Amino acid sequence: MNNTHTFHIPVMGIGFTIDSPLKVSKYGIDSVISLVDDILIEKMRKMYCSKFKFPYEEITDKTEDFRAQRITSYLNLIKKISENKFEEFKNITTATKESVSDFFSMISNTSALKQEFIKLTHKKYDFDEVSTWLRENLKMGSIDVNIMTKVDKDNYTKDEKLPIKYNDAHAALRGYANSNVNSSIIFSAGMNPRLYSYLEQFEDFYPDEKGVIKKKVVLKVSDYRSALIQGRFLAKKGIWVSEYRIESGLNCGGHAFATDGYLLGPVLEEFKEKREELQQSLQKVLFDALARKEYNVPKTEMSFKISAQGGVGTAVEHEFLLTHYNIDSVGWGSPFLLVPEATTVDTKTLDKLVKAKEEDVYLSNISPLGVPFNSLKGNTKDLEKETFIKKGRPGSSCPKKFVALNKEFAEKGMCIASRQYQHLKIKELESKNLTKNNFEKAYAKIVEKACTCVGLGTSALLAHNLDTKTEGKGVSICPGPNIAYFSKKMSLQEIVKTIYNPQVKVTSNNRPNMFVKELQIYITYLKDKINESSENISEKQKKYFSTFTENLKRGINYYTDLFTENSKIEEKVSILNDLEKNRKVLNSLSLAIEKLPC
C-alpha cells in the first residue's frame, strides 16, 4: 500500500490477476498475483521472456524444488519488467506540465501525494521544481502475492512422500521468500499453523531496528476475533501482521465464507474501536518473541494497515469506508474484471461478464474445497462439466491436482471434482440401495463439483493465445454479485474516475447500497440453508440458524442507527427503507426457525 492511491486490486481467481502488476504498478496501483498454479506461472514466464527479450531456461517438473523455483523466477521477472515500465512512465509523466496534470487527474484529492502537490503549487507553479519533486516521490505499485492457506497438498516422488516443506503452499511461500520482490504476501481462507510457522525460516519477514519489514504479511479476515487469534499466533513467532484485509463473507468474488451472519459494517466498526488495543497487545507479544530469539527488537512503534473489500461500487461508498471506518485502502475486485488494462480475461468470458445480470451470478457448491463459491451461470467450464455428465463420464481428468486433498480412497489424495474420485464415489453410492429420489440427490451432490484449479487459470492462457492442450478451453469465472451492476468494458482511466469522482457513475440504477446488498445475500443464504435442512434438524443446526439470524438483526440495527445519524448519505431514505423491508423478512424467518422440528 502506498501514498498514491486509496484502492487496491485484490487477487481474482488464479489467472485473472496473474500479470496485473505489469499493467498497473507503474501507476502506483497495488495488485495481487495468485501463487496456486506454478504450471500457469511457468507458461507466463516463458511468454514474457520472449516478449521482452529476456533469456529463458525452462524449469521442468524434473528440477529439484521446481514449484518454488518457478515462482521465484516469475516474480523476479515481473519485478524487472515492472520497474522498466515504471521508469518509462516517470519520464513521460514528468516531461510536460500537461502530462503532470493528466497524472494528477487520476489521483484522489485525499491522497498524500496529491496533497503535497497542491501545497507545492499553491503559490507558484515552477515546472522544473514540480518535475524533480514528482520523479523523487512517485512510487510503484506493490507486486503482492496470495496463498490460499488450505491449498497445501502433500507431494510425492513416485511413492515416497516428500518433507512438508515441499507441500504446495509451503513451496509457494518459499518461492516468494527467495524472490527479490519486497512487497506483501496475503494469506487467505483461514489459519494454517504449520504454514505460518514456516515463515520463521526466512529473515525477510522479520522487522529491523527501525520496524521496517522487507516482506510483509497480510491476513484476509472476516471478523475481529479471527484477526486477533491469527495476529497473536504470528506475533509469538516474531512475525508482525502489516495489514488486516477485511472481506465481506458473501458479497465477494470466488470462495465465500458466511461466518455466523456477521455483516461488514459492524465488523469494520469493531476494528475501528479496537485498533489501538490490537496494536498494543500484539506489539508486546512481538517484541517479547523477538527478544527471546535474540533478533532485532524495533526501537519504534509497529503499525498495521486496515483495508476492506467486498461489493463496493461507487465513489460515495469508497469515500465512506475510508472516512467513517478510518481504513487505509479499499479493494475493488469484480469491476476490474471488465478492465483489460488491469486484468487478464479472455474475450468470450469478458463478454459474458458484461452481459451478466443479478440472476446470472450465484453462490454455488462447485468448489472442490467444499466452500460456497460465487460463480457465473453458463461459464464454459460448467458447460464442459455438464457434457461429461451427459456422456456418463462425470468429473475432470484432473491434470494439475492442486486440490487433490481428499484421502478417502487414496493416501496421495484425490480432488473430489476428478473423474477418478467421482467414479469411486458413484460406485459406493450404487451399493447403498437408496430410493430413486435419494440416489438422485446424492448423485447430483457428487457430480456438481467443477475443476476450478484449472478453470480459474485458463482464461489467462486464452487471452494470451497460449497452448491449452493440457487444460482444455473451459473457463471458470468467479465474480462477486456486484458485477451484475456493471455492464460495459471499461478503460483504466474510466474505472479510476468511478472510484474517486462521485459525479461519475457507471453502475445500473437498480444497484442497492453495498451494505444493503450484503444483507440481502446473507438472508438468501440463510433461507437456502433452512430449505436444505431435513424435516428433523438437529439442535445444533437450529441454534446455528438462530445465532445467524440474531447477528443479522444486530447488523440491521447497527445500519439503521448509522444511516439515521449520518446526514451526508444521499441515498439515506432508500437505504433505511431497504433495511426495514429486510428486517420484516428476517422476523418471518425467525418465526420459521422457532417452528422447525428437532
CSV table of C-alpha atoms in Angstrom, one decimal, residues 122-571:
chain,number,residue,atom,x,y,z
A,122,HIS,CA,-0.3,26.7,-4.3
A,123,LYS,CA,1.5,30.0,-4.7
A,124,LYS,CA,3.7,29.3,-7.7
A,125,TYR,CA,4.0,26.6,-10.3
A,126,ASP,CA,7.7,26.1,-11.1
A,127,PHE,CA,7.6,23.2,-13.6
A,128,ASP,CA,11.3,22.2,-13.1
A,129,GLU,CA,10.7,22.0,-9.3
A,130,VAL,CA,7.5,20.1,-9.7
A,131,SER,CA,9.0,17.7,-12.2
A,132,THR,CA,12.0,16.9,-10.0
A,133,TRP,CA,9.8,16.5,-6.9
A,134,LEU,CA,7.4,14.2,-8.7
A,135,ARG,CA,10.2,12.0,-10.0
A,136,GLU,CA,11.5,11.6,-6.4
A,137,ASN,CA,8.1,10.9,-4.9
A,138,LEU,CA,6.4,8.7,-7.5
A,139,LYS,CA,6.0,5.2,-6.0
A,140,MET,CA,5.5,2.0,-8.0
A,141,GLY,CA,2.5,-0.1,-7.0
A,142,SER,CA,3.3,-3.2,-4.9
A,143,ILE,CA,3.7,-6.6,-6.5
A,144,ASP,CA,1.8,-8.6,-3.9
A,145,VAL,CA,1.1,-12.3,-3.8
A,146,ASN,CA,-1.7,-14.5,-2.4
A,147,ILE,CA,-1.6,-18.0,-0.9
A,148,MET,CA,-4.8,-19.9,-0.1
A,149,THR,CA,-3.6,-21.5,3.2
A,150,LYS,CA,-5.6,-24.7,2.9
A,151,VAL,CA,-4.4,-25.5,-0.6
A,152,ASP,CA,-1.3,-27.2,0.8
A,153,LYS,CA,-1.3,-30.6,-0.8
A,154,ASP,CA,1.3,-33.3,0.1
A,155,ASN,CA,3.7,-34.1,-2.7
A,156,TYR,CA,5.5,-37.3,-3.7
A,157,THR,CA,8.4,-38.6,-5.7
A,158,LYS,CA,6.9,-41.8,-7.1
A,159,ASP,CA,5.6,-43.4,-3.9
A,160,GLU,CA,7.8,-41.5,-1.4
A,161,LYS,CA,6.2,-38.7,0.4
A,162,LEU,CA,8.3,-35.6,0.4
A,163,PRO,CA,9.0,-33.5,3.5
A,164,ILE,CA,6.4,-30.9,4.5
A,165,LYS,CA,8.4,-28.0,3.1
A,166,TYR,CA,7.6,-29.4,-0.4
A,167,ASN,CA,3.8,-29.2,0.2
A,168,ASP,CA,2.2,-26.8,-2.3
A,169,ALA,CA,1.6,-23.8,0.0
A,170,HIS,CA,4.9,-24.2,1.7
A,171,ALA,CA,6.7,-24.3,-1.7
A,172,ALA,CA,4.8,-21.2,-2.9
A,173,LEU,CA,5.8,-19.4,0.3
A,174,ARG,CA,9.4,-20.3,-0.2
A,175,GLY,CA,9.3,-19.2,-3.8
A,176,TYR,CA,8.1,-15.8,-2.7
A,177,ALA,CA,10.6,-15.6,0.2
A,178,ASN,CA,13.5,-16.4,-2.2
A,179,SER,CA,12.5,-13.7,-4.7
A,180,ASN,CA,13.9,-10.2,-4.8
A,181,VAL,CA,10.4,-8.7,-4.6
A,182,ASN,CA,9.8,-6.7,-1.5
A,183,SER,CA,6.0,-6.5,-1.0
A,184,SER,CA,3.3,-8.3,0.8
A,185,ILE,CA,2.1,-11.9,1.0
A,186,ILE,CA,-1.6,-12.2,1.6
A,187,PHE,CA,-2.8,-15.4,3.4
A,188,SER,CA,-6.5,-16.2,2.7
A,189,ALA,CA,-9.0,-18.9,3.5
A,190,GLY,CA,-8.2,-19.3,7.2
A,191,MET,CA,-5.4,-20.2,9.5
A,192,ASN,CA,-2.7,-22.9,8.7
A,193,PRO,CA,-0.5,-23.1,11.8
A,194,ARG,CA,2.1,-25.3,10.1
A,195,LEU,CA,2.4,-22.8,7.2
A,196,TYR,CA,2.5,-19.8,9.4
A,197,SER,CA,5.3,-21.4,11.5
A,198,TYR,CA,7.3,-21.9,8.2
A,199,LEU,CA,7.6,-18.0,7.9
A,200,GLU,CA,10.1,-18.2,10.8
A,201,GLN,CA,12.7,-19.7,8.4
A,202,PHE,CA,13.0,-16.6,6.3
A,203,GLU,CA,14.7,-13.4,7.6
A,204,ASP,CA,12.8,-11.0,5.2
A,205,PHE,CA,9.6,-11.5,7.2
A,206,TYR,CA,11.2,-10.0,10.4
A,207,PRO,CA,11.4,-6.3,11.2
A,208,ASP,CA,14.7,-4.5,11.5
A,209,GLU,CA,15.5,-2.0,14.3
A,210,LYS,CA,13.5,0.7,12.6
A,211,GLY,CA,10.5,-1.6,12.3
A,212,VAL,CA,11.0,-2.0,8.5
A,213,ILE,CA,9.9,-5.3,7.0
A,214,LYS,CA,11.1,-6.3,3.5
A,215,LYS,CA,8.3,-8.9,3.0
A,216,LYS,CA,5.1,-8.1,4.8
A,217,VAL,CA,2.4,-10.4,6.0
A,218,VAL,CA,-1.2,-9.6,5.3
A,219,LEU,CA,-4.2,-11.6,6.6
A,220,LYS,CA,-7.5,-11.7,4.8
A,221,VAL,CA,-10.1,-12.0,7.6
A,222,SER,CA,-13.8,-11.7,8.0
A,223,ASP,CA,-14.1,-10.7,11.7
A,224,TYR,CA,-12.1,-9.2,14.6
A,225,ARG,CA,-11.7,-12.4,16.6
A,226,SER,CA,-10.0,-14.1,13.6
A,227,ALA,CA,-7.6,-11.2,13.3
A,228,LEU,CA,-6.7,-11.3,17.0
A,229,ILE,CA,-6.2,-15.1,17.1
A,230,GLN,CA,-4.1,-15.2,13.9
A,231,GLY,CA,-2.2,-12.0,14.7
A,232,ARG,CA,-1.2,-13.3,18.2
A,233,PHE,CA,-0.2,-16.7,16.8
A,234,LEU,CA,2.2,-15.0,14.3
A,235,ALA,CA,3.4,-12.4,16.8
A,236,LYS,CA,4.5,-15.2,19.1
A,237,LYS,CA,6.7,-16.3,16.3
A,238,GLY,CA,8.2,-12.9,15.9
A,239,ILE,CA,6.2,-12.2,12.8
A,240,TRP,CA,4.2,-8.9,12.5
A,241,VAL,CA,0.9,-8.7,10.5
A,242,SER,CA,1.3,-5.5,8.5
A,243,GLU,CA,-2.3,-5.4,7.2
A,244,TYR,CA,-5.7,-6.9,8.1
A,245,ARG,CA,-7.7,-7.2,4.9
A,246,ILE,CA,-11.3,-7.4,5.9
A,247,GLU,CA,-13.6,-9.0,3.3
A,248,SER,CA,-17.3,-9.4,3.3
A,249,GLY,CA,-18.2,-13.0,3.9
A,250,LEU,CA,-20.6,-13.4,1.0
A,251,ASN,CA,-20.6,-10.1,-1.1
A,252,CYS,CA,-17.3,-11.0,-2.7
A,253,GLY,CA,-15.9,-12.9,-5.6
A,254,GLY,CA,-14.6,-16.5,-5.5
A,255,HIS,CA,-14.8,-18.5,-2.3
A,256,ALA,CA,-17.3,-17.2,0.2
A,257,PHE,CA,-17.2,-17.6,4.0
A,258,ALA,CA,-20.5,-16.8,5.5
A,259,THR,CA,-19.3,-16.9,9.2
A,260,ASP,CA,-22.3,-16.7,11.6
A,261,GLY,CA,-24.0,-13.8,9.8
A,262,TYR,CA,-21.5,-11.0,10.7
A,263,LEU,CA,-22.0,-8.1,8.4
A,264,LEU,CA,-19.2,-6.0,7.1
A,265,GLY,CA,-20.2,-2.7,8.7
A,266,PRO,CA,-20.3,-3.9,12.3
A,267,VAL,CA,-17.1,-5.8,11.7
A,268,LEU,CA,-15.3,-2.7,10.5
A,269,GLU,CA,-16.8,-0.8,13.4
A,270,GLU,CA,-15.2,-3.3,15.9
A,271,PHE,CA,-11.8,-2.9,14.2
A,272,LYS,CA,-12.1,0.9,14.3
A,273,GLU,CA,-12.9,0.8,18.1
A,274,LYS,CA,-10.2,-1.8,19.0
A,275,ARG,CA,-7.5,-0.8,16.5
A,276,GLU,CA,-5.2,0.7,19.2
A,277,GLU,CA,-5.9,-2.1,21.6
A,278,LEU,CA,-5.0,-4.7,19.0
A,279,GLN,CA,-1.8,-2.9,18.0
A,280,GLN,CA,-0.6,-2.5,21.6
A,281,SER,CA,-1.4,-6.1,22.7
A,282,LEU,CA,0.2,-7.7,19.6
A,283,GLN,CA,3.3,-5.4,19.7
A,284,LYS,CA,4.1,-6.5,23.2
A,285,VAL,CA,3.8,-10.2,22.2
A,286,LEU,CA,6.0,-9.5,19.1
A,287,PHE,CA,8.8,-7.6,21.0
A,288,ASP,CA,8.9,-10.4,23.6
A,289,ALA,CA,9.2,-13.0,20.9
A,290,LEU,CA,12.0,-11.2,19.1
A,291,ALA,CA,13.9,-10.6,22.3
A,292,ARG,CA,13.7,-14.4,23.1
A,293,LYS,CA,15.0,-15.2,19.6
A,294,GLU,CA,17.8,-12.5,20.1
A,295,TYR,CA,16.6,-10.8,16.9
A,296,ASN,CA,16.3,-7.1,16.3
A,297,VAL,CA,13.7,-5.5,18.5
A,298,PRO,CA,12.3,-2.4,16.8
A,299,LYS,CA,13.0,0.9,18.6
A,300,THR,CA,9.8,2.3,17.2
A,301,GLU,CA,6.1,1.6,17.4
A,302,MET,CA,4.9,-1.0,15.0
A,303,SER,CA,1.8,-0.2,12.9
A,304,PHE,CA,-0.6,-2.0,10.6
A,305,LYS,CA,-3.0,-1.1,7.8
A,306,ILE,CA,-6.6,-2.0,7.8
A,307,SER,CA,-8.3,-2.4,4.4
A,308,ALA,CA,-11.8,-3.6,3.3
A,309,GLN,CA,-13.3,-5.2,0.2
A,310,GLY,CA,-16.4,-6.8,-1.0
A,311,GLY,CA,-19.2,-5.2,-3.1
A,312,VAL,CA,-18.0,-1.5,-3.2
A,313,GLY,CA,-19.2,0.1,-6.4
A,314,THR,CA,-19.3,3.9,-6.2
A,315,ALA,CA,-17.1,6.8,-5.2
A,316,VAL,CA,-19.5,7.6,-2.3
A,317,GLU,CA,-19.2,4.1,-0.9
A,318,HIS,CA,-15.4,4.2,-1.3
A,319,GLU,CA,-15.1,7.5,0.5
A,320,PHE,CA,-17.5,6.5,3.2
A,321,LEU,CA,-15.4,3.3,4.0
A,322,LEU,CA,-12.2,5.4,4.2
A,323,THR,CA,-13.5,8.2,6.3
A,324,HIS,CA,-16.1,6.6,8.6
A,325,TYR,CA,-14.0,3.5,9.4
A,326,ASN,CA,-10.6,5.1,9.1
A,327,ILE,CA,-9.3,2.4,6.8
A,328,ASP,CA,-6.3,2.7,4.6
A,329,SER,CA,-7.4,1.2,1.4
A,330,VAL,CA,-10.5,-0.3,-0.4
A,331,GLY,CA,-10.3,-3.3,-2.5
A,332,TRP,CA,-12.1,-3.1,-5.9
A,333,GLY,CA,-12.3,-6.6,-7.3
A,334,SER,CA,-15.0,-7.7,-9.7
A,335,PRO,CA,-15.4,-4.4,-11.6
A,336,PHE,CA,-11.8,-4.7,-12.6
A,337,LEU,CA,-12.6,-7.9,-14.5
A,338,LEU,CA,-14.1,-5.5,-17.1
A,339,VAL,CA,-10.8,-3.6,-17.4
A,340,PRO,CA,-8.4,-5.2,-19.8
A,341,GLU,CA,-5.8,-2.6,-18.9
A,342,ALA,CA,-5.7,-4.1,-15.4
A,343,THR,CA,-6.7,-7.8,-15.5
A,344,THR,CA,-6.5,-10.7,-17.9
A,345,VAL,CA,-9.8,-12.1,-19.1
A,346,ASP,CA,-10.4,-13.9,-22.5
A,347,THR,CA,-12.8,-12.2,-24.9
A,348,LYS,CA,-15.7,-14.6,-24.6
A,349,THR,CA,-15.6,-14.6,-20.8
A,350,LEU,CA,-15.4,-10.8,-20.8
A,351,ASP,CA,-18.4,-10.6,-23.0
A,352,LYS,CA,-20.4,-12.9,-20.5
A,353,LEU,CA,-19.4,-10.6,-17.6
A,354,VAL,CA,-20.5,-7.5,-19.5
A,355,LYS,CA,-23.9,-9.1,-20.1
A,356,ALA,CA,-24.3,-10.6,-16.6
A,357,LYS,CA,-27.5,-9.7,-14.6
A,358,GLU,CA,-28.4,-10.3,-11.0
A,359,GLU,CA,-29.8,-13.8,-11.7
A,360,ASP,CA,-26.6,-14.9,-13.6
A,361,VAL,CA,-24.3,-14.6,-10.5
A,362,TYR,CA,-25.0,-17.3,-7.9
A,363,LEU,CA,-23.5,-18.8,-4.9
A,364,SER,CA,-22.6,-22.4,-6.0
A,365,ASN,CA,-21.4,-25.6,-4.5
A,366,ILE,CA,-19.0,-26.3,-7.4
A,367,SER,CA,-15.7,-25.8,-5.5
A,368,PRO,CA,-13.8,-29.0,-4.6
A,369,LEU,CA,-12.7,-27.2,-1.4
A,370,GLY,CA,-16.2,-27.7,-0.1
A,371,VAL,CA,-16.7,-23.9,0.4
A,372,PRO,CA,-19.5,-21.9,-1.2
A,373,PHE,CA,-18.2,-20.3,-4.4
A,374,ASN,CA,-19.5,-17.3,-6.3
A,375,SER,CA,-19.9,-18.2,-10.0
A,376,LEU,CA,-21.4,-17.1,-13.3
A,377,LYS,CA,-24.1,-19.2,-14.9
A,378,GLY,CA,-23.2,-20.5,-18.3
A,379,ASN,CA,-19.4,-20.4,-17.8
A,380,THR,CA,-17.7,-22.7,-20.3
A,381,LYS,CA,-16.1,-24.9,-17.5
A,382,ASP,CA,-19.6,-25.7,-16.2
A,383,LEU,CA,-20.9,-26.4,-19.7
A,384,GLU,CA,-17.9,-28.8,-20.2
A,385,LYS,CA,-18.8,-30.5,-16.9
A,386,GLU,CA,-22.4,-31.0,-17.9
A,387,THR,CA,-21.3,-32.5,-21.2
A,388,PHE,CA,-19.2,-35.1,-19.3
A,389,ILE,CA,-22.2,-35.9,-17.1
A,390,LYS,CA,-24.5,-36.4,-20.1
A,391,LYS,CA,-21.9,-38.8,-21.6
A,392,GLY,CA,-21.9,-40.8,-18.4
A,393,ARG,CA,-18.3,-39.9,-17.6
A,394,PRO,CA,-18.7,-37.2,-14.9
A,395,GLY,CA,-15.6,-35.5,-13.4
A,396,SER,CA,-12.4,-33.8,-14.6
A,397,SER,CA,-9.3,-35.6,-15.8
A,398,CYS,CA,-7.6,-33.5,-13.1
A,399,PRO,CA,-4.4,-32.5,-15.0
A,400,LYS,CA,-3.0,-30.3,-12.3
A,401,LYS,CA,-4.1,-31.9,-9.0
A,402,PHE,CA,-3.6,-28.7,-6.9
A,403,VAL,CA,-6.8,-29.5,-4.9
A,404,ALA,CA,-6.2,-33.3,-4.6
A,405,LEU,CA,-6.7,-33.1,-0.9
A,406,ASN,CA,-9.3,-35.9,-0.2
A,407,LYS,CA,-7.8,-39.1,1.2
A,408,GLU,CA,-11.0,-41.2,1.3
A,409,PHE,CA,-9.8,-43.6,-1.4
A,410,ALA,CA,-6.0,-43.0,-1.7
A,411,GLU,CA,-3.2,-41.8,0.6
A,412,LYS,CA,-1.9,-39.5,-2.1
A,413,GLY,CA,-5.2,-37.7,-2.2
A,414,MET,CA,-7.8,-37.1,-4.9
A,415,CYS,CA,-9.7,-34.0,-6.0
A,416,ILE,CA,-13.4,-34.5,-5.4
A,417,ALA,CA,-14.0,-32.9,-8.8
A,418,SER,CA,-11.9,-35.6,-10.5
A,419,ARG,CA,-13.3,-38.4,-12.7
A,420,GLN,CA,-11.4,-40.9,-10.6
A,421,TYR,CA,-12.9,-39.8,-7.3
A,422,GLN,CA,-16.4,-39.4,-8.7
A,423,HIS,CA,-16.4,-42.8,-10.3
A,424,LEU,CA,-15.5,-44.4,-7.0
A,425,LYS,CA,-18.0,-42.3,-5.1
A,426,ILE,CA,-20.8,-43.2,-7.5
A,427,LYS,CA,-19.9,-46.9,-7.2
A,428,GLU,CA,-20.1,-46.6,-3.5
A,429,LEU,CA,-23.5,-44.8,-3.8
A,430,GLU,CA,-24.9,-47.6,-6.1
A,431,SER,CA,-24.1,-50.2,-3.4
A,432,LYS,CA,-26.4,-48.4,-0.9
A,433,ASN,CA,-29.7,-49.4,-2.4
A,434,LEU,CA,-31.2,-45.9,-2.0
A,435,THR,CA,-34.6,-44.8,-3.2
A,436,LYS,CA,-34.5,-43.2,-6.6
A,437,ASN,CA,-35.1,-39.8,-5.2
A,438,ASN,CA,-32.4,-40.1,-2.5
A,439,PHE,CA,-30.0,-41.6,-5.1
A,440,GLU,CA,-30.5,-38.7,-7.5
A,441,LYS,CA,-29.9,-36.1,-4.7
A,442,ALA,CA,-26.7,-37.8,-3.6
A,443,TYR,CA,-25.5,-38.3,-7.2
A,444,ALA,CA,-26.1,-34.6,-8.0
A,445,LYS,CA,-24.0,-33.6,-5.0
A,446,ILE,CA,-21.1,-35.7,-6.2
A,447,VAL,CA,-21.1,-34.5,-9.8
A,448,GLU,CA,-21.7,-30.8,-9.2
A,449,LYS,CA,-18.0,-30.2,-8.3
A,450,ALA,CA,-16.0,-28.5,-11.0
A,451,CYS,CA,-12.3,-28.4,-11.8
A,452,THR,CA,-11.7,-24.8,-10.6
A,453,CYS,CA,-7.9,-25.1,-10.2
A,454,VAL,CA,-7.7,-25.4,-14.0
A,455,GLY,CA,-10.8,-23.4,-14.9
A,456,LEU,CA,-9.7,-20.3,-13.0
A,457,GLY,CA,-6.4,-20.1,-14.8
A,458,THR,CA,-7.3,-21.0,-18.4
A,459,SER,CA,-8.7,-17.5,-19.2
A,460,ALA,CA,-5.1,-16.1,-19.0
A,461,LEU,CA,-3.8,-18.7,-21.5
A,462,LEU,CA,-6.7,-18.0,-23.9
A,463,ALA,CA,-6.2,-14.2,-23.6
A,464,HIS,CA,-2.5,-14.5,-24.5
A,465,ASN,CA,-3.1,-17.2,-27.2
A,466,LEU,CA,-1.1,-19.8,-25.3
A,467,ASP,CA,-1.4,-23.5,-25.6
A,468,THR,CA,-4.3,-25.1,-23.6
A,469,LYS,CA,-3.8,-28.7,-24.7
A,470,THR,CA,-3.4,-29.9,-21.1
A,471,GLU,CA,-6.1,-27.6,-19.6
A,472,GLY,CA,-8.7,-27.6,-22.3
A,473,LYS,CA,-10.6,-24.4,-23.2
A,474,GLY,CA,-13.2,-24.4,-20.3
A,475,VAL,CA,-13.1,-21.3,-18.2
A,476,SER,CA,-14.4,-20.9,-14.6
A,477,ILE,CA,-15.2,-17.3,-13.7
A,478,CYS,CA,-15.8,-16.2,-10.1
A,479,PRO,CA,-17.2,-12.6,-9.9
A,480,GLY,CA,-18.9,-11.2,-6.9
A,481,PRO,CA,-22.6,-10.3,-7.1
A,482,ASN,CA,-21.5,-6.6,-7.7
A,483,ILE,CA,-20.6,-7.5,-11.3
A,484,ALA,CA,-24.3,-7.5,-12.3
A,485,TYR,CA,-24.4,-3.7,-11.9
A,486,PHE,CA,-21.5,-3.0,-14.3
A,487,SER,CA,-22.5,-3.5,-17.9
A,488,LYS,CA,-19.6,-2.4,-20.1
A,489,LYS,CA,-15.9,-2.9,-20.7
A,490,MET,CA,-14.0,0.0,-19.1
A,491,SER,CA,-10.7,1.7,-19.6
A,492,LEU,CA,-8.4,2.1,-16.6
A,493,GLN,CA,-9.0,5.8,-16.5
A,494,GLU,CA,-12.7,5.3,-16.6
A,495,ILE,CA,-12.8,3.0,-13.5
A,496,VAL,CA,-10.3,5.2,-11.6
A,497,LYS,CA,-12.7,8.1,-12.1
A,498,THR,CA,-15.6,5.9,-11.0
A,499,ILE,CA,-13.6,5.2,-7.8
A,500,TYR,CA,-12.7,8.8,-7.0
A,501,ASN,CA,-15.3,11.0,-8.5
A,502,PRO,CA,-18.9,11.0,-7.1
A,503,GLN,CA,-20.1,12.6,-10.3
A,504,VAL,CA,-19.1,9.6,-12.3
A,505,LYS,CA,-21.4,6.6,-12.1
A,506,VAL,CA,-21.2,3.5,-14.3
A,507,THR,CA,-23.4,1.2,-12.3
A,508,SER,CA,-27.0,0.5,-13.2
A,509,ASN,CA,-29.8,2.4,-11.4
A,510,ASN,CA,-31.2,-0.6,-9.7
A,511,ARG,CA,-28.0,-1.3,-7.7
A,512,PRO,CA,-28.6,-1.3,-4.0
A,513,ASN,CA,-26.2,0.2,-1.5
A,514,MET,CA,-23.3,-2.2,-0.8
A,515,PHE,CA,-24.3,-2.8,2.8
A,516,VAL,CA,-27.9,-3.5,1.8
A,517,LYS,CA,-26.8,-5.9,-0.9
A,518,GLU,CA,-24.7,-7.8,1.5
A,519,LEU,CA,-27.6,-8.1,3.9
A,520,GLN,CA,-29.9,-9.4,1.1
A,521,ILE,CA,-27.3,-12.0,0.1
A,522,TYR,CA,-27.0,-13.2,3.7
A,523,ILE,CA,-30.8,-13.5,4.1
A,524,THR,CA,-31.0,-15.5,0.9
A,525,TYR,CA,-28.1,-17.7,2.1
A,526,LEU,CA,-29.9,-18.3,5.4
A,527,LYS,CA,-33.2,-19.2,3.6
A,528,ASP,CA,-31.4,-21.7,1.3
A,529,LYS,CA,-29.7,-23.3,4.3
A,530,ILE,CA,-33.0,-23.7,6.1
A,531,ASN,CA,-34.7,-25.2,3.0
A,532,GLU,CA,-31.8,-27.6,2.5
A,533,SER,CA,-32.2,-28.9,6.0
A,534,SER,CA,-34.1,-32.1,6.5
A,535,GLU,CA,-37.5,-32.2,8.2
A,536,ASN,CA,-35.9,-33.0,11.5
A,537,ILE,CA,-32.9,-30.8,12.1
A,538,SER,CA,-30.5,-31.2,15.0
A,539,GLU,CA,-30.5,-28.8,18.0
A,540,LYS,CA,-27.0,-27.7,16.8
A,541,GLN,CA,-28.4,-26.7,13.4
A,542,LYS,CA,-31.3,-24.8,14.9
A,543,LYS,CA,-29.0,-23.0,17.3
A,544,TYR,CA,-26.8,-22.0,14.3
A,545,PHE,CA,-29.8,-20.6,12.4
A,546,SER,CA,-30.9,-18.7,15.5
A,547,THR,CA,-27.4,-17.2,16.1
A,548,PHE,CA,-27.1,-16.3,12.4
A,549,THR,CA,-30.5,-14.6,12.5
A,550,GLU,CA,-29.7,-12.6,15.7
A,551,ASN,CA,-26.4,-11.4,14.2
A,552,LEU,CA,-28.2,-10.2,11.1
A,553,LYS,CA,-30.8,-8.4,13.3
A,554,ARG,CA,-28.0,-6.7,15.2
A,555,GLY,CA,-26.4,-5.7,11.9
A,556,ILE,CA,-29.7,-4.1,10.7
A,557,ASN,CA,-30.0,-2.2,14.0
A,558,TYR,CA,-26.4,-1.0,13.6
A,559,TYR,CA,-27.0,0.2,10.0
A,560,THR,CA,-30.3,1.8,10.9
A,561,ASP,CA,-28.6,3.9,13.6
A,562,LEU,CA,-25.6,4.6,11.4
A,563,PHE,CA,-27.7,6.0,8.4
A,564,THR,CA,-30.2,7.7,10.6
A,565,GLU,CA,-27.4,9.8,12.2
A,566,ASN,CA,-25.4,10.3,9.0
A,567,SER,CA,-26.9,13.2,7.1
A,568,LYS,CA,-24.2,13.2,4.4
A,569,ILE,CA,-25.5,10.0,2.7
A,570,GLU,CA,-27.6,11.0,-0.3
A,571,GLU,CA,-29.4,7.6,-0.5
